[in-house]
Coordinates of C-alpha atoms and ligand atoms in Angstrom, one line a residue:
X27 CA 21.9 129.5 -38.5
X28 CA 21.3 131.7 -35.5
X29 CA 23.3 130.6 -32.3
X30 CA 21.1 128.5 -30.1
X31 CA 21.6 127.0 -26.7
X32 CA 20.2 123.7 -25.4
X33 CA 18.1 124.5 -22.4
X34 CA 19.1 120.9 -21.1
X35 CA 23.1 120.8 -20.5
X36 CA 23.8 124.4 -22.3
X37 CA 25.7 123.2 -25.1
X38 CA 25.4 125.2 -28.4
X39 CA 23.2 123.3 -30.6
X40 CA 24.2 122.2 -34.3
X41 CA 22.6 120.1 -35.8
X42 CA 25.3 118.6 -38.6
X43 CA 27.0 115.7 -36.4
X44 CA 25.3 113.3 -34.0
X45 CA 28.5 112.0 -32.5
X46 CA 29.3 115.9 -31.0
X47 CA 28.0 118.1 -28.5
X48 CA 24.8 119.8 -28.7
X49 CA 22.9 117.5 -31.7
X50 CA 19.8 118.2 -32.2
X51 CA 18.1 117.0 -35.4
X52 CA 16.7 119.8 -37.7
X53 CA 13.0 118.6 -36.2
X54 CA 13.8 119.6 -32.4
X55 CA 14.4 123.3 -33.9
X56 CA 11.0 124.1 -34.3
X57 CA 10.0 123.5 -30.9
X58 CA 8.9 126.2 -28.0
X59 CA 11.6 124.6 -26.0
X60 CA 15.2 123.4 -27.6
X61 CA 17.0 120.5 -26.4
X62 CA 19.8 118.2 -27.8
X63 CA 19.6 114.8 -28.8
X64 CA 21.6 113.9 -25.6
X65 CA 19.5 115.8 -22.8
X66 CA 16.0 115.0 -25.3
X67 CA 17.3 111.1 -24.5
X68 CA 18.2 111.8 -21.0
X69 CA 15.2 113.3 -20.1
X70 CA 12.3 111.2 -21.3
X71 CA 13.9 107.4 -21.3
X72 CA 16.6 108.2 -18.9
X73 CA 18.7 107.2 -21.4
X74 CA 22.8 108.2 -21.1
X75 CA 24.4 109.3 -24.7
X76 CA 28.1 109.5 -24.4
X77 CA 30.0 112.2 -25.9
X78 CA 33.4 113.6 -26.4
X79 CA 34.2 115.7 -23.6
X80 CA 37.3 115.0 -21.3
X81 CA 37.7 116.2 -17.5
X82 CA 40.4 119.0 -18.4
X83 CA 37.2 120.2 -21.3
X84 CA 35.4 121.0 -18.5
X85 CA 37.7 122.1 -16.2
X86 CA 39.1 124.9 -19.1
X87 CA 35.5 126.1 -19.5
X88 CA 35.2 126.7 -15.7
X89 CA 38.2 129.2 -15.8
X90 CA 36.0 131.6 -17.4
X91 CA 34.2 132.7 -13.9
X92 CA 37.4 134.4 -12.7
X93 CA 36.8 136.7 -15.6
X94 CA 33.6 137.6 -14.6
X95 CA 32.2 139.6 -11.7
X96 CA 29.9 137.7 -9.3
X97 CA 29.1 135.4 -6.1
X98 CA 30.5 131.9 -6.3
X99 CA 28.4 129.5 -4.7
X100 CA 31.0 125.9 -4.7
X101 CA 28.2 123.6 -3.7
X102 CA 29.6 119.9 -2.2
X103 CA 27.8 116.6 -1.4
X104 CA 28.3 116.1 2.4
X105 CA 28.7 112.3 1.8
X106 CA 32.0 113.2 0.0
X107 CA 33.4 116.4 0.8
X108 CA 36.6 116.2 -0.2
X109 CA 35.8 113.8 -3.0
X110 CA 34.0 116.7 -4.6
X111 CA 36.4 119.6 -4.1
X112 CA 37.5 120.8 -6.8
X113 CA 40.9 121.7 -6.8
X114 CA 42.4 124.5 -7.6
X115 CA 39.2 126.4 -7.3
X116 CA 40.6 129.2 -5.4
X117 CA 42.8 130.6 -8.2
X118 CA 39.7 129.7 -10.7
X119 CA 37.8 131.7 -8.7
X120 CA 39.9 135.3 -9.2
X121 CA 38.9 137.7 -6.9
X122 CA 34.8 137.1 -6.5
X123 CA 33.5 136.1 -3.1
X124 CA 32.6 132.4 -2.2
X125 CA 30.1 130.7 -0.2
X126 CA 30.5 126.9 0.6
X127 CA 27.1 124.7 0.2
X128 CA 27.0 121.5 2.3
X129 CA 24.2 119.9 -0.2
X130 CA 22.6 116.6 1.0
X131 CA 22.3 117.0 4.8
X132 CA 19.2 114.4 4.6
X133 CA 21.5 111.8 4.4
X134 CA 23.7 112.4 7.1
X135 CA 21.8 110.8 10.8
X136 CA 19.1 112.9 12.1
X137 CA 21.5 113.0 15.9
X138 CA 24.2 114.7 13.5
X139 CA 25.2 117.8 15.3
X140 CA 25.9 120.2 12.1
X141 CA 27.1 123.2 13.5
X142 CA 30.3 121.2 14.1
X143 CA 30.3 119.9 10.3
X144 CA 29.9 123.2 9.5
X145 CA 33.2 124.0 11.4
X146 CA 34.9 121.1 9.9
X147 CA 33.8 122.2 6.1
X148 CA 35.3 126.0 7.0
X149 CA 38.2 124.1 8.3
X150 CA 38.3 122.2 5.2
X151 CA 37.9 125.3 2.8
X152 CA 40.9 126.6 4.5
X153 CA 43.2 123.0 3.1
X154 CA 41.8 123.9 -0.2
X155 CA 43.2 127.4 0.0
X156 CA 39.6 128.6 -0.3
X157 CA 38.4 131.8 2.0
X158 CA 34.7 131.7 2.6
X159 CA 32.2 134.4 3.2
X160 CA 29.8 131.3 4.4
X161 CA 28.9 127.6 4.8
X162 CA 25.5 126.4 4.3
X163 CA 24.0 123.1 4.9
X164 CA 21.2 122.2 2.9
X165 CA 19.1 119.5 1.1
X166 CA 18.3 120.3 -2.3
X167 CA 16.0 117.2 -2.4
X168 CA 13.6 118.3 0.3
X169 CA 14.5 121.7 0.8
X170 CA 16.0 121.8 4.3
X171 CA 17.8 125.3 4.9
X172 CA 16.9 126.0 0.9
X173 CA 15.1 129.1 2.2
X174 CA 17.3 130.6 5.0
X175 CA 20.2 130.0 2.2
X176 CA 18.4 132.2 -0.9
X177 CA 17.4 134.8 1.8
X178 CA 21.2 134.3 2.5
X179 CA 22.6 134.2 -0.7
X180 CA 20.3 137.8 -1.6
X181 CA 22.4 139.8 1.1
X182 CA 26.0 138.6 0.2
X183 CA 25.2 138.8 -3.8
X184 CA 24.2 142.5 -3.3
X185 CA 22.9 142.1 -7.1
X186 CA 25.5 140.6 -8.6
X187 CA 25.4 137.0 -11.0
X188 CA 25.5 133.8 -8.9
X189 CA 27.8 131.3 -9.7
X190 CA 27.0 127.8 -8.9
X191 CA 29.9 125.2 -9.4
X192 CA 30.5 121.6 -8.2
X193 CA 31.8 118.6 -9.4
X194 CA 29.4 115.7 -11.1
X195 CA 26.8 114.4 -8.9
X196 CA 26.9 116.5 -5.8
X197 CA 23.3 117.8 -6.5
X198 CA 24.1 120.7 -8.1
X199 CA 21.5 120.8 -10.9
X200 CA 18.5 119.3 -8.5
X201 CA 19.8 122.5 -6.1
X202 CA 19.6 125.3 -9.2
X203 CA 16.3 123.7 -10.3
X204 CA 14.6 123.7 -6.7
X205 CA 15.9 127.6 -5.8
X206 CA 15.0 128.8 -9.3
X207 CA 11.0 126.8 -8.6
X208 CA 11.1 129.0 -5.4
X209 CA 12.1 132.1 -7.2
X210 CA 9.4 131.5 -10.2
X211 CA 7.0 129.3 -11.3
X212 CA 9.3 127.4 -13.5
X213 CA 9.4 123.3 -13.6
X214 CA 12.8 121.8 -14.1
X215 CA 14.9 124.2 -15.8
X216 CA 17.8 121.8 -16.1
X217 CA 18.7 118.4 -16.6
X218 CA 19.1 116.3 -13.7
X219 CA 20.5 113.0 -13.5
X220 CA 22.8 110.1 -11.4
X221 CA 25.2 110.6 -15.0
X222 CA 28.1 112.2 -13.5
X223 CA 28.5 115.4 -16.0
X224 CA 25.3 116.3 -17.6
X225 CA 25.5 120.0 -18.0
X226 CA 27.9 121.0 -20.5
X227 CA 28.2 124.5 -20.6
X228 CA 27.3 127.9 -19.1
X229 CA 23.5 127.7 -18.5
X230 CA 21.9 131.2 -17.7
X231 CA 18.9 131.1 -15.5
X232 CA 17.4 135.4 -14.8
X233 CA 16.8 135.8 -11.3
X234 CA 15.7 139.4 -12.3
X235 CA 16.1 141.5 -14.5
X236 CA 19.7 142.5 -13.9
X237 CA 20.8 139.6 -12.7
X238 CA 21.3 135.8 -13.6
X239 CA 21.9 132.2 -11.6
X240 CA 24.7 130.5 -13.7
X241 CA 24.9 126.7 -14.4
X242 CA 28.5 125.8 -14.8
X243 CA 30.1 122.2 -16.1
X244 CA 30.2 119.7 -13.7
X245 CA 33.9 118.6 -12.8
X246 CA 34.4 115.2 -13.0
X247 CA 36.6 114.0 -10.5
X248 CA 38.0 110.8 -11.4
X249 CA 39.0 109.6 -7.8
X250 CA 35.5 109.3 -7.2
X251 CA 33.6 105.9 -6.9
X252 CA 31.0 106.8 -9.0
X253 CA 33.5 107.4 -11.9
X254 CA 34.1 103.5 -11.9
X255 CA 30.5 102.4 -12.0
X256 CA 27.6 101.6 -14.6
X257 CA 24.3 103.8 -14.0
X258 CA 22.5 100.7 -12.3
X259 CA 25.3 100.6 -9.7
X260 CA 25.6 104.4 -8.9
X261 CA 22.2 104.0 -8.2
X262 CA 22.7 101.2 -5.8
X263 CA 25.9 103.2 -4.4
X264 CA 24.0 107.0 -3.8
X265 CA 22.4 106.9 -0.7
X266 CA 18.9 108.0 -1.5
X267 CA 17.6 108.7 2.2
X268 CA 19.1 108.9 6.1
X269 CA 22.0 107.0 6.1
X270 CA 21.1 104.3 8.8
X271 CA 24.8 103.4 10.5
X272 CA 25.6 100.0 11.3
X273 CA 28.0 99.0 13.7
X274 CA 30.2 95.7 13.6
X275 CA 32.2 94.5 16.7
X276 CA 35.1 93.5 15.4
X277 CA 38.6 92.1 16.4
X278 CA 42.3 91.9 14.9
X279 CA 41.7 89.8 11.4
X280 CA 38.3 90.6 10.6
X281 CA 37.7 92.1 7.5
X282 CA 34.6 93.8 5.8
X283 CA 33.4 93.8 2.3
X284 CA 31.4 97.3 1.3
X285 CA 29.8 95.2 -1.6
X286 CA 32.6 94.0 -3.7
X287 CA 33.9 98.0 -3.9
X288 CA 36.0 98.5 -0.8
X289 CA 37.5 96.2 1.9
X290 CA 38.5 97.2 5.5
X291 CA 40.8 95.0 7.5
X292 CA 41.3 95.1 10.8
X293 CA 45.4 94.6 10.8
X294 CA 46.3 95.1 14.6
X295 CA 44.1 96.0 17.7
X296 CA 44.5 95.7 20.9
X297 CA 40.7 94.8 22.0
X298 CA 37.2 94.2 19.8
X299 CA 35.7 97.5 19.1
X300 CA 32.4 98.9 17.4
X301 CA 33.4 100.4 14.2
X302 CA 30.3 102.3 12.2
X303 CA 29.3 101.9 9.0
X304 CA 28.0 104.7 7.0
X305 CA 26.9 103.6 3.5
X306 CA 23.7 103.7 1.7
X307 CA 21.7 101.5 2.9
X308 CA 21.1 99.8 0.0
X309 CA 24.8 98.4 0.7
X310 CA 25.6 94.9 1.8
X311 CA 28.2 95.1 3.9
X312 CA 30.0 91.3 4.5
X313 CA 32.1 90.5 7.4
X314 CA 34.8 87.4 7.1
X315 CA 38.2 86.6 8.3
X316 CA 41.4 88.2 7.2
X317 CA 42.7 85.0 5.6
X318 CA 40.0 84.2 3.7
X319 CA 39.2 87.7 1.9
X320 CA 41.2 87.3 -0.3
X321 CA 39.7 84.1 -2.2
X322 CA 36.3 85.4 -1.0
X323 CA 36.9 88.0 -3.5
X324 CA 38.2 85.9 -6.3
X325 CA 35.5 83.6 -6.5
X326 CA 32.4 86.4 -5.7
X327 CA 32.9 89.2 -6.7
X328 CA 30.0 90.4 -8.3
X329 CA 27.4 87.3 -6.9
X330 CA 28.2 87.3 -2.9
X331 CA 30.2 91.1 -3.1
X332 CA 28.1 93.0 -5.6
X333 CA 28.0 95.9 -6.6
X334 CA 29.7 96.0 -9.2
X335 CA 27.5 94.4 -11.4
X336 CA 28.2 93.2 -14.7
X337 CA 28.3 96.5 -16.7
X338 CA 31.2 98.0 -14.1
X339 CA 32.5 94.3 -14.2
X340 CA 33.4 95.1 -17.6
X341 CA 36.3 97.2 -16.7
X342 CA 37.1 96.8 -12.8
X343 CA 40.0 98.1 -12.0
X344 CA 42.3 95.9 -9.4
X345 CA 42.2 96.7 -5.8
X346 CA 44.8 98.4 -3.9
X347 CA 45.4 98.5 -0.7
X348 CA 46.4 101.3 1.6
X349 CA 47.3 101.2 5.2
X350 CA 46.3 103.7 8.1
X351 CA 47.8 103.7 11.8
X352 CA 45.3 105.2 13.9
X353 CA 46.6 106.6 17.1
X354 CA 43.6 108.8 18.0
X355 CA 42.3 110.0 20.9
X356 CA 39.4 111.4 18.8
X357 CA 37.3 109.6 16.5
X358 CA 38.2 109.0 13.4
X359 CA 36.9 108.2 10.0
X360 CA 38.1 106.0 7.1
X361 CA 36.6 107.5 3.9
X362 CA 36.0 105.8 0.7
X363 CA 35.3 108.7 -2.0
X364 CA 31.8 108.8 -3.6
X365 CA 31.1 105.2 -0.9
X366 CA 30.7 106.4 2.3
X367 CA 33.0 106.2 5.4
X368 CA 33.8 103.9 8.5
X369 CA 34.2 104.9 12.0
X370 CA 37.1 104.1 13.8
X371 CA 36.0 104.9 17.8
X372 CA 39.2 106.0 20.0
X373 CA 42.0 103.9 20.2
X374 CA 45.1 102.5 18.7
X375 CA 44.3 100.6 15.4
X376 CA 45.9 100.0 12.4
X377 CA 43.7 99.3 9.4
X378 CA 44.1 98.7 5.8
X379 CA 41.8 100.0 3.4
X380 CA 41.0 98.5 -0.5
X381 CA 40.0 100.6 -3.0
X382 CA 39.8 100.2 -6.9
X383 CA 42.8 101.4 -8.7
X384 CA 42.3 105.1 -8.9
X385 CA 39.8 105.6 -6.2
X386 CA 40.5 107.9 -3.3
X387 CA 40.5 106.8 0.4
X388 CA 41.8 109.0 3.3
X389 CA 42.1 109.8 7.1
X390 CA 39.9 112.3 8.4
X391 CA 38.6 113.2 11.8
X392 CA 35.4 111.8 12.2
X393 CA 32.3 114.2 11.4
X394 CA 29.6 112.3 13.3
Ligands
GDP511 P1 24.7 117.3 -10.5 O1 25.5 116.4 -11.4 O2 25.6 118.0 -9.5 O3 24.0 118.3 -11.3 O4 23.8 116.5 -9.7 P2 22.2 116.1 -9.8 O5 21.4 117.3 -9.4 O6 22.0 115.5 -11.1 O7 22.0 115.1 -8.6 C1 22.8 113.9 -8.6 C2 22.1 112.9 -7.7 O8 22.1 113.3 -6.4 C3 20.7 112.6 -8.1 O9 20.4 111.3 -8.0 C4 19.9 113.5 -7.2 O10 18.6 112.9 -7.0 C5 20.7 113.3 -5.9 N1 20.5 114.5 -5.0 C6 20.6 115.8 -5.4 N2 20.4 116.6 -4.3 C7 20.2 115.8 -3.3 C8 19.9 116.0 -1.9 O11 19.8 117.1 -1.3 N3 19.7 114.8 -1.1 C9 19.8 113.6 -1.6 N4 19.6 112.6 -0.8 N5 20.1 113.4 -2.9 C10 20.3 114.4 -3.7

């Protein structure tokens, strides 16, 4: 059989056994265009096949672009920069060029001032070892800065193959599909879905004749919220438009509930502050009293403090708690990876953050 690719998710397409990558039944060959079973599914009932692919598959498979000879574009969701890093990706990358692409910027306030996130996310680049030729902040949704970037991305490329990776989820396939629309007349080239790690191989798009945009796997990064949850809840959990902050005056004892997924404790302050909430809005966020939390949780988790719902119910990992002395006389933000973040304004706090097992939560200077 001659070597064919999916034009969903990239895989090779075989067509001997349905439990692999890249089924297709013998049918779906005759067709103009050639999907898999799994992206065939995906893309006209939504519908999520599993298959057998672990984190380090993908990660191998991404070693391949330091080989190669072309402009890296590392493209992260702004609601979770350092939750979708990739690590490592400055030796992955060899010696090609990278540019940094902030994707998501819609969600962030409209009073954000984003020249100074842009400063933060070169600042960040730098903890990651990464050297970048430029940072972009875009929206691959509605197409904020989408232009300015592929006028952008034309001069650094200087004809060379662009390289687009990310990990699951930040947008990366919505963002190849709405530059490649731009660049022709073409109507979703690629898959695009809340399923963290869709595309499953190398997916060559021509941007001319010499040259090529290049799909690469999604990295799943398995301190990430998302990772824990079923599809109805990721939903719930993505912040589709403007995050709307809400701000809770609270004192020493008070605790919040992000849903049932994270809690945030107010362990010691000196006075009753505001503290912001930035979470999808689709978020109930639950305030109570220290000593009560904990049976709060015990008894309501998934009624009262939901998501998770039944499906991520099914295997919810215990909650852990971490604690964080804030001694700031900047702002500073409490981020929950693939959640959102809280606000802490200046002062001397010290707060405890919950987490599911395995879920990342961290210290940062606040962005906002
Ligand atoms: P991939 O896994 O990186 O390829 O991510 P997808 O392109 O499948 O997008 C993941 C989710 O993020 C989907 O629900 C998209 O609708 C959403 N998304 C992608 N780009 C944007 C954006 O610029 N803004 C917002 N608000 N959502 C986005």
């Amino acid at each position: 059989m001659e070597e064919l690719y999916c034009q969903g998710c990239g895989a090779r397409v075989q067509t001997d056994d349905e439990s692999k990558v890249g089924y297709a039944p013998k049918s779906a060959l005759q067709r103009d265009e050639i999907v898999c079973k799994r992206c065939f599914r995906l893309k006209h009932y939504n519908e999520v096949q599993d298959v057998d692919m672990t984190a380090d598959d993908f990660l191998n498979m991404l070693h391949e672009i330091g080989h190669k000879d072309g402009l890296i574009v590392k493209v992260v969701d702004l609601f979770d920069v350092h939750g979708s890093f990739i690590q490592g990706l400055n030796r992955i990358a060899g010696s090609n060029p990278i540019v940094l692409v902030g994707n998501k910027v819609d969600l962030l306030p409209k009073s954000t001032k984003l020249n100074k996130v842009k400063n933060w996310m070169r600042r960040v680049a730098k903890e990651y070892g990464l050297k970048v030729e430029d940072v972009f902040l875009v929206s691959a949704t509605t197409g904020v800065n989408m232009k300015e970037m592929a006028f952008e991305l034309e001069r650094i490329r200087k004809g060379k193959d662009i390289y687009v990776v990310g990990s699951t989820n930040v947008g990366k396939s919505t963002l190849i599909n709405h530059f490649i629309q731009n660049a022709t007349e073409e109507k979703d080239v690629i898959t695009t879905s809340y399923f963290p790690g869709t595309t499953l191989g190398f997916i060559d798009i021509p941007l001319d004749d010499r040259s090529s945009m290049i799909d690469t796997p999604g990295i799943i990064n398995h301190h990430q919220m998302s990772h824990y949850l079923s599809k109805q809840d990721l939903k719930t959990v993505t912040p589709k438009k403007e995050v709307k902050p809400k701000v809770f005056q609270l004192n020493e004892g008070q605790t919040l509930f992000v849903g049932g997924l994270a809690r945030f404790d107010i362990e010691q302050a000196k006075s009753n502050i505001g503290y912001v909430c930035y979470f999808s809005n689709d978020l109930n966020i639950h305030r109570t009293k220290q000593e009560k939390a904990n049976e709060l949780y015990e008894q309501h988790l998934g009624d009262l403090l939901s998501p998770p719902t039944e499906d991520s119910l099914k295997s919810w990992p215990e909650m852990v708690k971490e604690t964080f002395k804030v001694n700031a006389s900047k702002k500073t933000d409490i981020v929950f990876s693939g959640l959102g973040w809280v606000t802490i304004p200046e002062g001397e706090v010290t707060i405890s953050a919950y987490v599911p097992k395995g879920v990342r939560v961290m210290k940062r200077e606040a962005i906002i």
